[in-house]
PDB file of C-alpha atoms in Angstrom:
ATOM      1  CA  UNK A  12     137.561 -56.938  24.553  1.00 78.00           C
ATOM      2  CA  UNK A  13     137.025 -56.956  20.776  1.00 91.00           C
ATOM      3  CA  UNK A  14     133.492 -55.793  20.030  1.00 97.00           C
ATOM      4  CA  UNK A  15     131.485 -57.697  17.406  1.00 98.00           C
ATOM      5  CA  UNK A  16     130.537 -55.971  14.175  1.00 98.00           C
ATOM      6  CA  UNK A  17     126.911 -55.002  13.715  1.00 98.00           C
ATOM      7  CA  UNK A  18     124.623 -53.645  11.007  1.00 98.00           C
ATOM      8  CA  UNK A  19     121.543 -51.479  11.520  1.00 98.00           C
ATOM      9  CA  UNK A  20     118.279 -51.563   9.572  1.00 98.00           C
ATOM     10  CA  UNK A  21     115.850 -48.670  10.020  1.00 98.00           C
ATOM     11  CA  UNK A  22     112.414 -48.899   8.387  1.00 97.00           C
ATOM     12  CA  UNK A  23     110.976 -45.382   8.062  1.00 96.00           C
ATOM     13  CA  UNK A  24     107.838 -43.688   6.838  1.00 94.00           C
ATOM     14  CA  UNK A  25     107.295 -39.952   7.277  1.00 94.00           C
ATOM     15  CA  UNK A  26     109.932 -39.540   9.987  1.00 95.00           C
ATOM     16  CA  UNK A  27     111.387 -36.226   8.752  1.00 95.00           C
ATOM     17  CA  UNK A  28     110.608 -34.526  12.061  1.00 94.00           C
ATOM     18  CA  UNK A  29     112.860 -36.862  14.063  1.00 95.00           C
ATOM     19  CA  UNK A  30     115.114 -38.766  11.667  1.00 97.00           C
ATOM     20  CA  UNK A  31     117.957 -36.272  11.909  1.00 97.00           C
ATOM     21  CA  UNK A  32     118.184 -36.982  15.660  1.00 97.00           C
ATOM     22  CA  UNK A  33     118.611 -40.661  14.860  1.00 98.00           C
ATOM     23  CA  UNK A  34     121.130 -39.946  12.102  1.00 98.00           C
ATOM     24  CA  UNK A  35     123.222 -37.790  14.424  1.00 98.00           C
ATOM     25  CA  UNK A  36     122.977 -40.332  17.245  1.00 98.00           C
ATOM     26  CA  UNK A  37     124.134 -43.270  15.147  1.00 98.00           C
ATOM     27  CA  UNK A  38     126.904 -41.338  13.425  1.00 98.00           C
ATOM     28  CA  UNK A  39     128.200 -40.220  16.849  1.00 98.00           C
ATOM     29  CA  UNK A  40     128.522 -43.779  18.193  1.00 98.00           C
ATOM     30  CA  UNK A  41     131.884 -44.733  19.656  1.00 98.00           C
ATOM     31  CA  UNK A  42     131.347 -48.189  18.113  1.00 98.00           C
ATOM     32  CA  UNK A  43     129.907 -47.459  14.692  1.00 98.00           C
ATOM     33  CA  UNK A  44     127.880 -49.879  12.568  1.00 98.00           C
ATOM     34  CA  UNK A  45     129.582 -51.735   9.752  1.00 98.00           C
ATOM     35  CA  UNK A  46     126.632 -50.669   7.617  1.00 98.00           C
ATOM     36  CA  UNK A  47     123.300 -48.889   8.051  1.00 98.00           C
ATOM     37  CA  UNK A  48     120.351 -49.554   5.748  1.00 98.00           C
ATOM     38  CA  UNK A  49     117.565 -46.960   5.943  1.00 98.00           C
ATOM     39  CA  UNK A  50     114.504 -48.421   4.240  1.00 98.00           C
ATOM     40  CA  UNK A  51     111.937 -45.839   3.174  1.00 97.00           C
ATOM     41  CA  UNK A  52     108.414 -47.242   2.965  1.00 93.00           C
ATOM     42  CA  UNK A  53     106.772 -44.543   0.860  1.00 93.00           C
ATOM     43  CA  UNK A  54     107.411 -41.317   2.797  1.00 94.00           C
ATOM     44  CA  UNK A  55     105.869 -38.096   1.512  1.00 94.00           C
ATOM     45  CA  UNK A  56     107.473 -35.608   3.925  1.00 93.00           C
ATOM     46  CA  UNK A  57     111.138 -35.450   2.873  1.00 93.00           C
ATOM     47  CA  UNK A  58     112.316 -38.412   4.947  1.00 97.00           C
ATOM     48  CA  UNK A  59     114.031 -40.094   2.022  1.00 96.00           C
ATOM     49  CA  UNK A  60     115.682 -36.890   0.833  1.00 97.00           C
ATOM     50  CA  UNK A  61     117.118 -36.296   4.320  1.00 97.00           C
ATOM     51  CA  UNK A  62     118.423 -39.863   4.559  1.00 98.00           C
ATOM     52  CA  UNK A  63     120.023 -39.643   1.125  1.00 97.00           C
ATOM     53  CA  UNK A  64     121.780 -36.375   2.041  1.00 97.00           C
ATOM     54  CA  UNK A  65     123.459 -38.143   4.953  1.00 98.00           C
ATOM     55  CA  UNK A  66     124.216 -41.225   2.855  1.00 98.00           C
ATOM     56  CA  UNK A  67     126.163 -39.059   0.408  1.00 97.00           C
ATOM     57  CA  UNK A  68     128.387 -37.944   3.300  1.00 96.00           C
ATOM     58  CA  UNK A  69     128.677 -41.333   5.026  1.00 97.00           C
ATOM     59  CA  UNK A  70     129.490 -44.222   2.652  1.00 96.00           C
ATOM     60  CA  UNK A  71     128.425 -46.845   5.213  1.00 98.00           C
ATOM     61  CA  UNK A  72     124.837 -45.528   5.079  1.00 98.00           C
ATOM     62  CA  UNK A  73     122.607 -46.760   2.261  1.00 98.00           C
ATOM     63  CA  UNK A  74     119.008 -45.777   1.518  1.00 98.00           C
ATOM     64  CA  UNK A  75     116.450 -48.107  -0.074  1.00 97.00           C
ATOM     65  CA  UNK A  76     113.144 -46.959  -1.546  1.00 93.00           C
ATOM     66  CA  UNK A  77     109.817 -48.768  -1.311  1.00 89.00           C
ATOM     67  CA  UNK A  78     109.177 -51.846  -3.464  1.00 83.00           C
ATOM     68  CA  UNK A  79     107.229 -51.291  -6.656  1.00 73.00           C
ATOM     69  CA  UNK A  80     104.447 -53.611  -5.486  1.00 63.00           C
ATOM     70  CA  UNK A  81     103.718 -51.797  -2.207  1.00 54.00           C
ATOM     71  CA  UNK A  82     100.159 -52.493  -1.080  1.00 55.00           C
ATOM     72  CA  UNK A  83      98.075 -50.739   1.519  1.00 48.00           C
ATOM     73  CA  UNK A  84      98.319 -52.446   4.864  1.00 51.00           C
ATOM     74  CA  UNK A  85      96.641 -50.926   7.891  1.00 44.00           C
ATOM     75  CA  UNK A  86      97.831 -53.334  10.580  1.00 48.00           C
ATOM     76  CA  UNK A  87     100.986 -52.540  12.461  1.00 56.00           C
ATOM     77  CA  UNK A  88     103.861 -54.960  12.185  1.00 70.00           C
ATOM     78  CA  UNK A  89     103.661 -56.482   8.727  1.00 86.00           C
ATOM     79  CA  UNK A  90     105.080 -53.620   6.687  1.00 90.00           C
ATOM     80  CA  UNK A  91     107.744 -52.851   9.276  1.00 93.00           C
ATOM     81  CA  UNK A  92     109.010 -56.444   9.265  1.00 95.00           C
ATOM     82  CA  UNK A  93     108.990 -56.638   5.462  1.00 95.00           C
ATOM     83  CA  UNK A  94     110.958 -53.392   5.270  1.00 96.00           C
ATOM     84  CA  UNK A  95     113.404 -54.748   7.856  1.00 97.00           C
ATOM     85  CA  UNK A  96     113.920 -57.935   5.862  1.00 97.00           C
ATOM     86  CA  UNK A  97     114.501 -55.954   2.658  1.00 96.00           C
ATOM     87  CA  UNK A  98     117.155 -54.004   4.476  1.00 98.00           C
ATOM     88  CA  UNK A  99     118.759 -57.151   5.865  1.00 98.00           C
ATOM     89  CA  UNK A 100     118.941 -58.653   2.391  1.00 97.00           C
ATOM     90  CA  UNK A 101     120.819 -55.566   1.163  1.00 98.00           C
ATOM     91  CA  UNK A 102     123.562 -55.651   3.825  1.00 98.00           C
ATOM     92  CA  UNK A 103     126.892 -56.356   2.162  1.00 98.00           C
ATOM     93  CA  UNK A 104     129.414 -55.948   4.980  1.00 98.00           C
ATOM     94  CA  UNK A 105     130.276 -58.689   7.499  1.00 97.00           C
ATOM     95  CA  UNK A 106     128.405 -58.498  10.798  1.00 98.00           C
ATOM     96  CA  UNK A 107     127.474 -60.733  13.741  1.00 98.00           C
ATOM     97  CA  UNK A 108     124.593 -58.620  14.988  1.00 98.00           C
ATOM     98  CA  UNK A 109     121.723 -56.867  13.229  1.00 98.00           C
ATOM     99  CA  UNK A 110     119.733 -54.082  14.863  1.00 98.00           C
ATOM    100  CA  UNK A 111     116.155 -53.108  14.071  1.00 98.00           C
ATOM    101  CA  UNK A 112     116.190 -49.400  14.949  1.00 98.00           C
ATOM    102  CA  UNK A 113     113.266 -46.997  14.575  1.00 97.00           C
ATOM    103  CA  UNK A 114     113.738 -43.686  12.811  1.00 97.00           C
ATOM    104  CA  UNK A 115     112.758 -41.523  15.784  1.00 96.00           C
ATOM    105  CA  UNK A 116     115.324 -42.747  18.331  1.00 97.00           C
ATOM    106  CA  UNK A 117     117.918 -40.727  20.226  1.00 97.00           C
ATOM    107  CA  UNK A 118     120.887 -42.647  21.662  1.00 98.00           C
ATOM    108  CA  UNK A 119     123.812 -41.927  23.947  1.00 97.00           C
ATOM    109  CA  UNK A 120     127.167 -42.055  22.083  1.00 98.00           C
ATOM    110  CA  UNK A 121     128.239 -45.297  23.764  1.00 98.00           C
ATOM    111  CA  UNK A 122     124.898 -47.059  23.339  1.00 98.00           C
ATOM    112  CA  UNK A 123     125.977 -49.606  20.732  1.00 98.00           C
ATOM    113  CA  UNK A 124     129.321 -50.169  22.428  1.00 98.00           C
ATOM    114  CA  UNK A 125     127.459 -51.439  25.500  1.00 98.00           C
ATOM    115  CA  UNK A 126     125.076 -53.538  23.396  1.00 98.00           C
ATOM    116  CA  UNK A 127     127.983 -55.113  21.510  1.00 98.00           C
ATOM    117  CA  UNK A 128     129.851 -55.678  24.776  1.00 98.00           C
ATOM    118  CA  UNK A 129     126.842 -57.591  26.138  1.00 98.00           C
ATOM    119  CA  UNK A 130     126.872 -59.887  23.117  1.00 98.00           C
ATOM    120  CA  UNK A 131     130.634 -60.349  23.371  1.00 98.00           C
ATOM    121  CA  UNK A 132     130.546 -61.257  27.065  1.00 97.00           C
ATOM    122  CA  UNK A 133     127.712 -63.814  26.810  1.00 98.00           C
ATOM    123  CA  UNK A 134     127.619 -66.277  23.926  1.00 98.00           C
ATOM    124  CA  UNK A 135     123.999 -67.147  24.784  1.00 98.00           C
ATOM    125  CA  UNK A 136     122.843 -63.527  24.369  1.00 98.00           C
ATOM    126  CA  UNK A 137     120.371 -63.575  21.495  1.00 98.00           C
ATOM    127  CA  UNK A 138     118.377 -60.330  21.791  1.00 98.00           C
ATOM    128  CA  UNK A 139     119.667 -57.200  23.546  1.00 98.00           C
ATOM    129  CA  UNK A 140     118.517 -53.605  23.929  1.00 98.00           C
ATOM    130  CA  UNK A 141     118.291 -50.607  26.232  1.00 98.00           C
ATOM    131  CA  UNK A 142     115.393 -49.114  28.153  1.00 96.00           C
ATOM    132  CA  UNK A 143     113.118 -46.875  26.089  1.00 96.00           C
ATOM    133  CA  UNK A 144     111.691 -43.603  27.400  1.00 96.00           C
ATOM    134  CA  UNK A 145     108.850 -41.707  25.722  1.00 93.00           C
ATOM    135  CA  UNK A 146     107.678 -38.089  26.105  1.00 91.00           C
ATOM    136  CA  UNK A 147     104.949 -37.650  28.688  1.00 86.00           C
ATOM    137  CA  UNK A 148     103.895 -34.163  29.740  1.00 84.00           C
ATOM    138  CA  UNK A 149     106.977 -32.035  30.304  1.00 85.00           C
ATOM    139  CA  UNK A 150     109.352 -34.951  30.795  1.00 91.00           C
ATOM    140  CA  UNK A 151     110.211 -38.517  29.852  1.00 94.00           C
ATOM    141  CA  UNK A 152     108.737 -41.726  31.218  1.00 92.00           C
ATOM    142  CA  UNK A 153     109.643 -45.377  30.688  1.00 93.00           C
ATOM    143  CA  UNK A 154     107.688 -47.018  27.884  1.00 89.00           C
ATOM    144  CA  UNK A 155     105.266 -49.679  29.108  1.00 79.00           C
ATOM    145  CA  UNK A 156     106.882 -52.995  28.259  1.00 83.00           C
ATOM    146  CA  UNK A 157     107.584 -56.074  30.338  1.00 81.00           C
ATOM    147  CA  UNK A 158     110.595 -56.070  32.629  1.00 85.00           C
ATOM    148  CA  UNK A 159     112.185 -58.945  30.711  1.00 90.00           C
ATOM    149  CA  UNK A 160     111.418 -57.588  27.238  1.00 95.00           C
ATOM    150  CA  UNK A 161     113.524 -55.580  24.778  1.00 97.00           C
ATOM    151  CA  UNK A 162     111.518 -52.813  23.140  1.00 96.00           C
ATOM    152  CA  UNK A 163     110.788 -53.338  19.437  1.00 95.00           C
ATOM    153  CA  UNK A 164     112.224 -49.920  18.552  1.00 96.00           C
ATOM    154  CA  UNK A 165     115.787 -50.925  19.510  1.00 98.00           C
ATOM    155  CA  UNK A 166     116.094 -54.689  19.141  1.00 98.00           C
ATOM    156  CA  UNK A 167     119.570 -56.071  18.460  1.00 98.00           C
ATOM    157  CA  UNK A 168     119.741 -59.715  17.319  1.00 98.00           C
ATOM    158  CA  UNK A 169     122.634 -62.101  17.110  1.00 98.00           C
ATOM    159  CA  UNK A 170     122.355 -63.377  13.533  1.00 98.00           C
ATOM    160  CA  UNK A 171     122.620 -67.022  14.575  1.00 98.00           C
ATOM    161  CA  UNK A 172     119.755 -66.516  17.058  1.00 98.00           C
ATOM    162  CA  UNK A 173     117.565 -64.726  14.522  1.00 98.00           C
ATOM    163  CA  UNK A 174     118.057 -67.518  12.007  1.00 98.00           C
ATOM    164  CA  UNK A 175     117.561 -70.210  14.681  1.00 98.00           C
ATOM    165  CA  UNK A 176     113.970 -69.129  15.388  1.00 97.00           C
ATOM    166  CA  UNK A 177     113.195 -68.511  11.738  1.00 97.00           C
ATOM    167  CA  UNK A 178     113.368 -64.716  11.539  1.00 97.00           C
ATOM    168  CA  UNK A 179     110.737 -62.096  12.286  1.00 97.00           C
ATOM    169  CA  UNK A 180     107.094 -62.765  11.488  1.00 94.00           C
ATOM    170  CA  UNK A 181     105.378 -60.106   9.375  1.00 91.00           C
ATOM    171  CA  UNK A 182     102.500 -59.573  11.777  1.00 86.00           C
ATOM    172  CA  UNK A 183     101.404 -57.554  14.758  1.00 82.00           C
ATOM    173  CA  UNK A 184     103.086 -59.288  17.678  1.00 88.00           C
ATOM    174  CA  UNK A 185     106.400 -59.843  15.865  1.00 93.00           C
ATOM    175  CA  UNK A 186     108.268 -58.113  18.698  1.00 92.00           C
ATOM    176  CA  UNK A 187     106.916 -60.536  21.281  1.00 93.00           C
ATOM    177  CA  UNK A 188     106.887 -63.872  19.527  1.00 96.00           C
ATOM    178  CA  UNK A 189     110.533 -63.384  18.504  1.00 97.00           C
ATOM    179  CA  UNK A 190     111.588 -63.414  22.152  1.00 97.00           C
ATOM    180  CA  UNK A 191     109.609 -66.551  22.973  1.00 97.00           C
ATOM    181  CA  UNK A 192     111.069 -68.244  19.903  1.00 98.00           C
ATOM    182  CA  UNK A 193     114.566 -67.292  21.017  1.00 98.00           C
ATOM    183  CA  UNK A 194     114.123 -68.340  24.655  1.00 97.00           C
ATOM    184  CA  UNK A 195     112.504 -71.634  23.656  1.00 98.00           C
ATOM    185  CA  UNK A 196     115.732 -72.477  21.817  1.00 98.00           C
ATOM    186  CA  UNK A 197     118.091 -71.610  24.659  1.00 98.00           C
ATOM    187  CA  UNK A 198     118.919 -67.986  23.804  1.00 98.00           C
ATOM    188  CA  UNK A 199     118.817 -65.166  26.322  1.00 98.00           C
ATOM    189  CA  UNK A 200     116.791 -61.988  25.955  1.00 98.00           C
ATOM    190  CA  UNK A 201     118.738 -59.281  27.808  1.00 98.00           C
ATOM    191  CA  UNK A 202     117.193 -55.859  28.494  1.00 98.00           C
ATOM    192  CA  UNK A 203     119.713 -53.274  29.708  1.00 98.00           C
ATOM    193  CA  UNK A 204     117.691 -51.084  32.110  1.00 96.00           C
ATOM    194  CA  UNK A 205     120.567 -48.691  32.803  1.00 96.00           C
ATOM    195  CA  UNK A 206     121.154 -47.968  29.119  1.00 97.00           C
ATOM    196  CA  UNK A 207     118.644 -45.272  28.214  1.00 96.00           C
ATOM    197  CA  UNK A 208     117.026 -44.486  24.877  1.00 97.00           C
ATOM    198  CA  UNK A 209     114.660 -41.674  23.932  1.00 97.00           C
ATOM    199  CA  UNK A 210     111.828 -42.626  21.602  1.00 96.00           C
ATOM    200  CA  UNK A 211     110.313 -39.456  20.168  1.00 93.00           C
ATOM    201  CA  UNK A 212     107.033 -41.116  19.202  1.00 76.00           C
ATOM    202  CA  UNK A 213     105.169 -43.715  21.223  1.00 52.00           C
ATOM    203  CA  UNK A 214     104.366 -47.107  19.727  1.00 50.00           C
ATOM    204  CA  UNK A 215     101.307 -46.966  17.549  1.00 49.00           C
ATOM    205  CA  UNK A 216     101.159 -43.141  17.662  1.00 51.00           C
ATOM    206  CA  UNK A 217     100.567 -42.991  13.896  1.00 59.00           C
ATOM    207  CA  UNK A 218      97.341 -44.945  14.372  1.00 63.00           C
ATOM    208  CA  UNK A 219      94.201 -43.900  16.164  1.00 75.00           C
ATOM    209  CA  UNK A 220      94.479 -45.208  19.701  1.00 76.00           C
ATOM    210  CA  UNK A 221      91.427 -47.451  19.414  1.00 81.00           C
ATOM    211  CA  UNK A 222      92.768 -48.950  16.180  1.00 86.00           C
ATOM    212  CA  UNK A 223      96.050 -49.709  17.952  1.00 84.00           C
ATOM    213  CA  UNK A 224      94.159 -51.558  20.688  1.00 89.00           C
ATOM    214  CA  UNK A 225      92.188 -53.579  18.122  1.00 92.00           C
ATOM    215  CA  UNK A 226      95.447 -54.518  16.419  1.00 90.00           C
ATOM    216  CA  UNK A 227      96.889 -55.433  19.810  1.00 90.00           C
ATOM    217  CA  UNK A 228      93.996 -57.855  20.223  1.00 94.00           C
ATOM    218  CA  UNK A 229      94.635 -59.324  16.806  1.00 93.00           C
ATOM    219  CA  UNK A 230      98.294 -59.658  17.742  1.00 92.00           C
ATOM    220  CA  UNK A 231      97.295 -61.560  20.884  1.00 95.00           C
ATOM    221  CA  UNK A 232      95.369 -63.994  18.691  1.00 95.00           C
ATOM    222  CA  UNK A 233      98.337 -64.385  16.351  1.00 95.00           C
ATOM    223  CA  UNK A 234     100.742 -64.996  19.231  1.00 95.00           C
ATOM    224  CA  UNK A 235      98.415 -67.608  20.720  1.00 96.00           C
ATOM    225  CA  UNK A 236      97.552 -65.904  24.025  1.00 97.00           C
ATOM    226  CA  UNK A 237      95.546 -67.954  26.496  1.00 97.00           C
ATOM    227  CA  UNK A 238      91.945 -66.632  26.596  1.00 97.00           C
ATOM    228  CA  UNK A 239      92.199 -66.070  30.359  1.00 97.00           C
ATOM    229  CA  UNK A 240      95.325 -63.977  29.863  1.00 97.00           C
ATOM    230  CA  UNK A 241      93.598 -61.907  27.169  1.00 97.00           C
ATOM    231  CA  UNK A 242      90.844 -61.138  29.687  1.00 97.00           C
ATOM    232  CA  UNK A 243      93.401 -60.090  32.308  1.00 95.00           C
ATOM    233  CA  UNK A 244      95.231 -57.889  29.814  1.00 93.00           C
ATOM    234  CA  UNK A 245      91.979 -56.313  28.614  1.00 95.00           C
ATOM    235  CA  UNK A 246      90.949 -55.705  32.230  1.00 94.00           C
ATOM    236  CA  UNK A 247      94.235 -53.956  32.903  1.00 89.00           C
ATOM    237  CA  UNK A 248      93.715 -51.720  29.872  1.00 88.00           C
ATOM    238  CA  UNK A 249      90.201 -50.876  31.086  1.00 92.00           C
ATOM    239  CA  UNK A 250      91.536 -49.728  34.458  1.00 91.00           C
ATOM    240  CA  UNK A 251      94.859 -48.141  33.530  1.00 84.00           C
ATOM    241  CA  UNK A 252      94.040 -46.203  30.362  1.00 80.00           C
ATOM    242  CA  UNK A 253      91.908 -43.199  29.556  1.00 83.00           C
ATOM    243  CA  UNK A 254      89.105 -43.122  28.694  1.00 82.00           C
ATOM    244  CA  UNK A 255      88.235 -45.932  31.122  1.00 84.00           C
ATOM    245  CA  UNK A 256      86.987 -49.267  29.762  1.00 92.00           C
ATOM    246  CA  UNK A 257      87.240 -48.424  26.062  1.00 93.00           C
ATOM    247  CA  UNK A 258      90.846 -49.488  25.420  1.00 91.00           C
ATOM    248  CA  UNK A 259      90.318 -52.866  27.031  1.00 94.00           C
ATOM    249  CA  UNK A 260      87.071 -53.418  25.148  1.00 96.00           C
ATOM    250  CA  UNK A 261      88.776 -52.574  21.845  1.00 95.00           C
ATOM    251  CA  UNK A 262      91.584 -55.035  22.616  1.00 95.00           C
ATOM    252  CA  UNK A 263      89.093 -57.740  23.560  1.00 96.00           C
ATOM    253  CA  UNK A 264      87.033 -57.040  20.431  1.00 97.00           C
ATOM    254  CA  UNK A 265      90.079 -57.307  18.178  1.00 96.00           C
ATOM    255  CA  UNK A 266      91.044 -60.647  19.730  1.00 97.00           C
ATOM    256  CA  UNK A 267      87.475 -62.008  19.585  1.00 97.00           C
ATOM    257  CA  UNK A 268      86.965 -60.962  15.959  1.00 97.00           C
ATOM    258  CA  UNK A 269      90.279 -62.505  14.892  1.00 96.00           C
ATOM    259  CA  UNK A 270      89.416 -65.705  16.777  1.00 97.00           C
ATOM    260  CA  UNK A 271      85.947 -65.986  15.249  1.00 97.00           C
ATOM    261  CA  UNK A 272      87.383 -65.435  11.765  1.00 96.00           C
ATOM    262  CA  UNK A 273      89.946 -68.161  12.400  1.00 95.00           C
ATOM    263  CA  UNK A 274      92.904 -65.883  11.679  1.00 94.00           C
ATOM    264  CA  UNK A 275      96.207 -67.794  11.755  1.00 92.00           C
ATOM    265  CA  UNK A 276      98.474 -68.236  14.743  1.00 93.00           C
ATOM    266  CA  UNK A 277     102.243 -68.070  14.718  1.00 94.00           C
ATOM    267  CA  UNK A 278     103.898 -70.993  12.928  1.00 94.00           C
ATOM    268  CA  UNK A 279     106.371 -71.693  15.750  1.00 96.00           C
ATOM    269  CA  UNK A 280     105.095 -74.340  18.201  1.00 96.00           C
ATOM    270  CA  UNK A 281     108.105 -73.900  20.491  1.00 97.00           C
ATOM    271  CA  UNK A 282     107.465 -70.174  20.851  1.00 97.00           C
ATOM    272  CA  UNK A 283     103.753 -70.781  21.381  1.00 97.00           C
ATOM    273  CA  UNK A 284     104.477 -73.330  24.102  1.00 97.00           C
ATOM    274  CA  UNK A 285     106.932 -71.011  25.870  1.00 97.00           C
ATOM    275  CA  UNK A 286     104.483 -68.101  25.778  1.00 97.00           C
ATOM    276  CA  UNK A 287     101.617 -70.141  27.207  1.00 97.00           C
ATOM    277  CA  UNK A 288     103.753 -71.681  29.943  1.00 97.00           C
ATOM    278  CA  UNK A 289     104.779 -68.201  31.042  1.00 95.00           C
ATOM    279  CA  UNK A 290     101.195 -66.945  30.962  1.00 96.00           C
ATOM    280  CA  UNK A 291      99.946 -69.908  33.002  1.00 97.00           C
ATOM    281  CA  UNK A 292     102.586 -69.122  35.622  1.00 95.00           C
ATOM    282  CA  UNK A 293     101.541 -65.490  35.779  1.00 93.00           C
ATOM    283  CA  UNK A 294      97.874 -66.444  36.073  1.00 95.00           C
ATOM    284  CA  UNK A 295      98.699 -68.849  38.915  1.00 95.00           C
ATOM    285  CA  UNK A 296     100.506 -66.073  40.761  1.00 93.00           C
ATOM    286  CA  UNK A 297      97.555 -63.763  40.224  1.00 90.00           C
ATOM    287  CA  UNK A 298      95.153 -66.407  41.529  1.00 87.00           C
ATOM    288  CA  UNK A 299      97.396 -66.886  44.560  1.00 89.00           C
ATOM    289  CA  UNK A 300      97.149 -63.212  45.388  1.00 80.00           C
ATOM    290  CA  UNK A 301     100.234 -61.895  43.660  1.00 63.00           C
ATOM    291  CA  UNK A 302     100.178 -58.740  41.581  1.00 57.00           C
ATOM    292  CA  UNK A 303     100.482 -59.510  37.882  1.00 52.00           C
ATOM    293  CA  UNK A 304     100.438 -56.549  35.538  1.00 51.00           C
ATOM    294  CA  UNK A 305     100.589 -57.571  31.862  1.00 50.00           C
ATOM    295  CA  UNK A 306     102.308 -54.334  30.797  1.00 47.00           C
ATOM    296  CA  UNK A 307     104.393 -52.251  33.148  1.00 40.00           C
ATOM    297  CA  UNK A 308     107.089 -49.606  32.906  1.00 37.00           C
ATOM    298  CA  UNK A 309     110.639 -50.483  33.819  1.00 39.00           C
ATOM    299  CA  UNK A 310     111.916 -48.180  36.495  1.00 39.00           C
ATOM    300  CA  UNK A 311     111.271 -44.535  37.233  1.00 37.00           C
ATOM    301  CA  UNK A 312     111.571 -41.303  35.230  1.00 37.00           C
ATOM    302  CA  UNK A 313     115.144 -40.370  34.389  1.00 44.00           C
ATOM    303  CA  UNK A 314     117.029 -38.429  31.715  1.00 50.00           C
ATOM    304  CA  UNK A 315     118.774 -39.906  28.701  1.00 57.00           C
ATOM    305  CA  UNK A 316     122.170 -41.232  29.723  1.00 58.00           C
ATOM    306  CA  UNK A 317     124.724 -43.827  28.829  1.00 56.00           C
ATOM    307  CA  UNK A 318     125.697 -46.605  31.189  1.00 61.00           C
TER     308      UNK A 318
END
């Protein structure tokens, strides 16, 4: 089977501690990218210098610096998406798939071969990615994302799907609303639970944990979460996270503040409708006595491996 060509875009900021792992992982792929754009967003720790050293050795790697009009932006999501789009605009080689890959990811050598094979074998595949593990204690544990979700650190998009739902939104929640936009238009979101990825920094780890929960609440407002579902999600955070109560209260406060200020919602009515229909179904199952956990890990602890 001929594997489709793909390009990778990696937004980075102060990733010098882990970027070399990602560089080695991508360069060791059995199915290499047509092009890799590493977009530095103002690093101060040698990240850009490291990326440029590798780019001098590998002509298919290109490094972009930050735009001259960079502005401070505390919320997660916006800057990452803008950096991703700058990288996409700079891709010059033909490709059918584009990957948003974080700069602290470690992959098995055949990772992208399996991702490309999934796209090749299913013309409706729109978003594909492996299962992400994060460091916990002395080992690795699955990151807490939904069973039917592809983690934002390793999202691969078919270009026609990405363009169909209008591209990524520069906001917290971009890596959720994209999937609803895709599914609402007939595309499949395909997580590959047997294809393992190591993420050397958990989502939001560069923010204070309470700030990340506030931004999560703002993201829920942007995505158009049903109020009842926000309460369920906040309740789960209160019970499942340490210290008790505080994470859920921060999430709820972020959502309430964004709602009272009238902050905008996503400009995709089809995605909004799909999200709310799914949430209503999950709330009905919860009311009927089923167990609905808004965020759950996929699977059990296991080492990095290919499929």
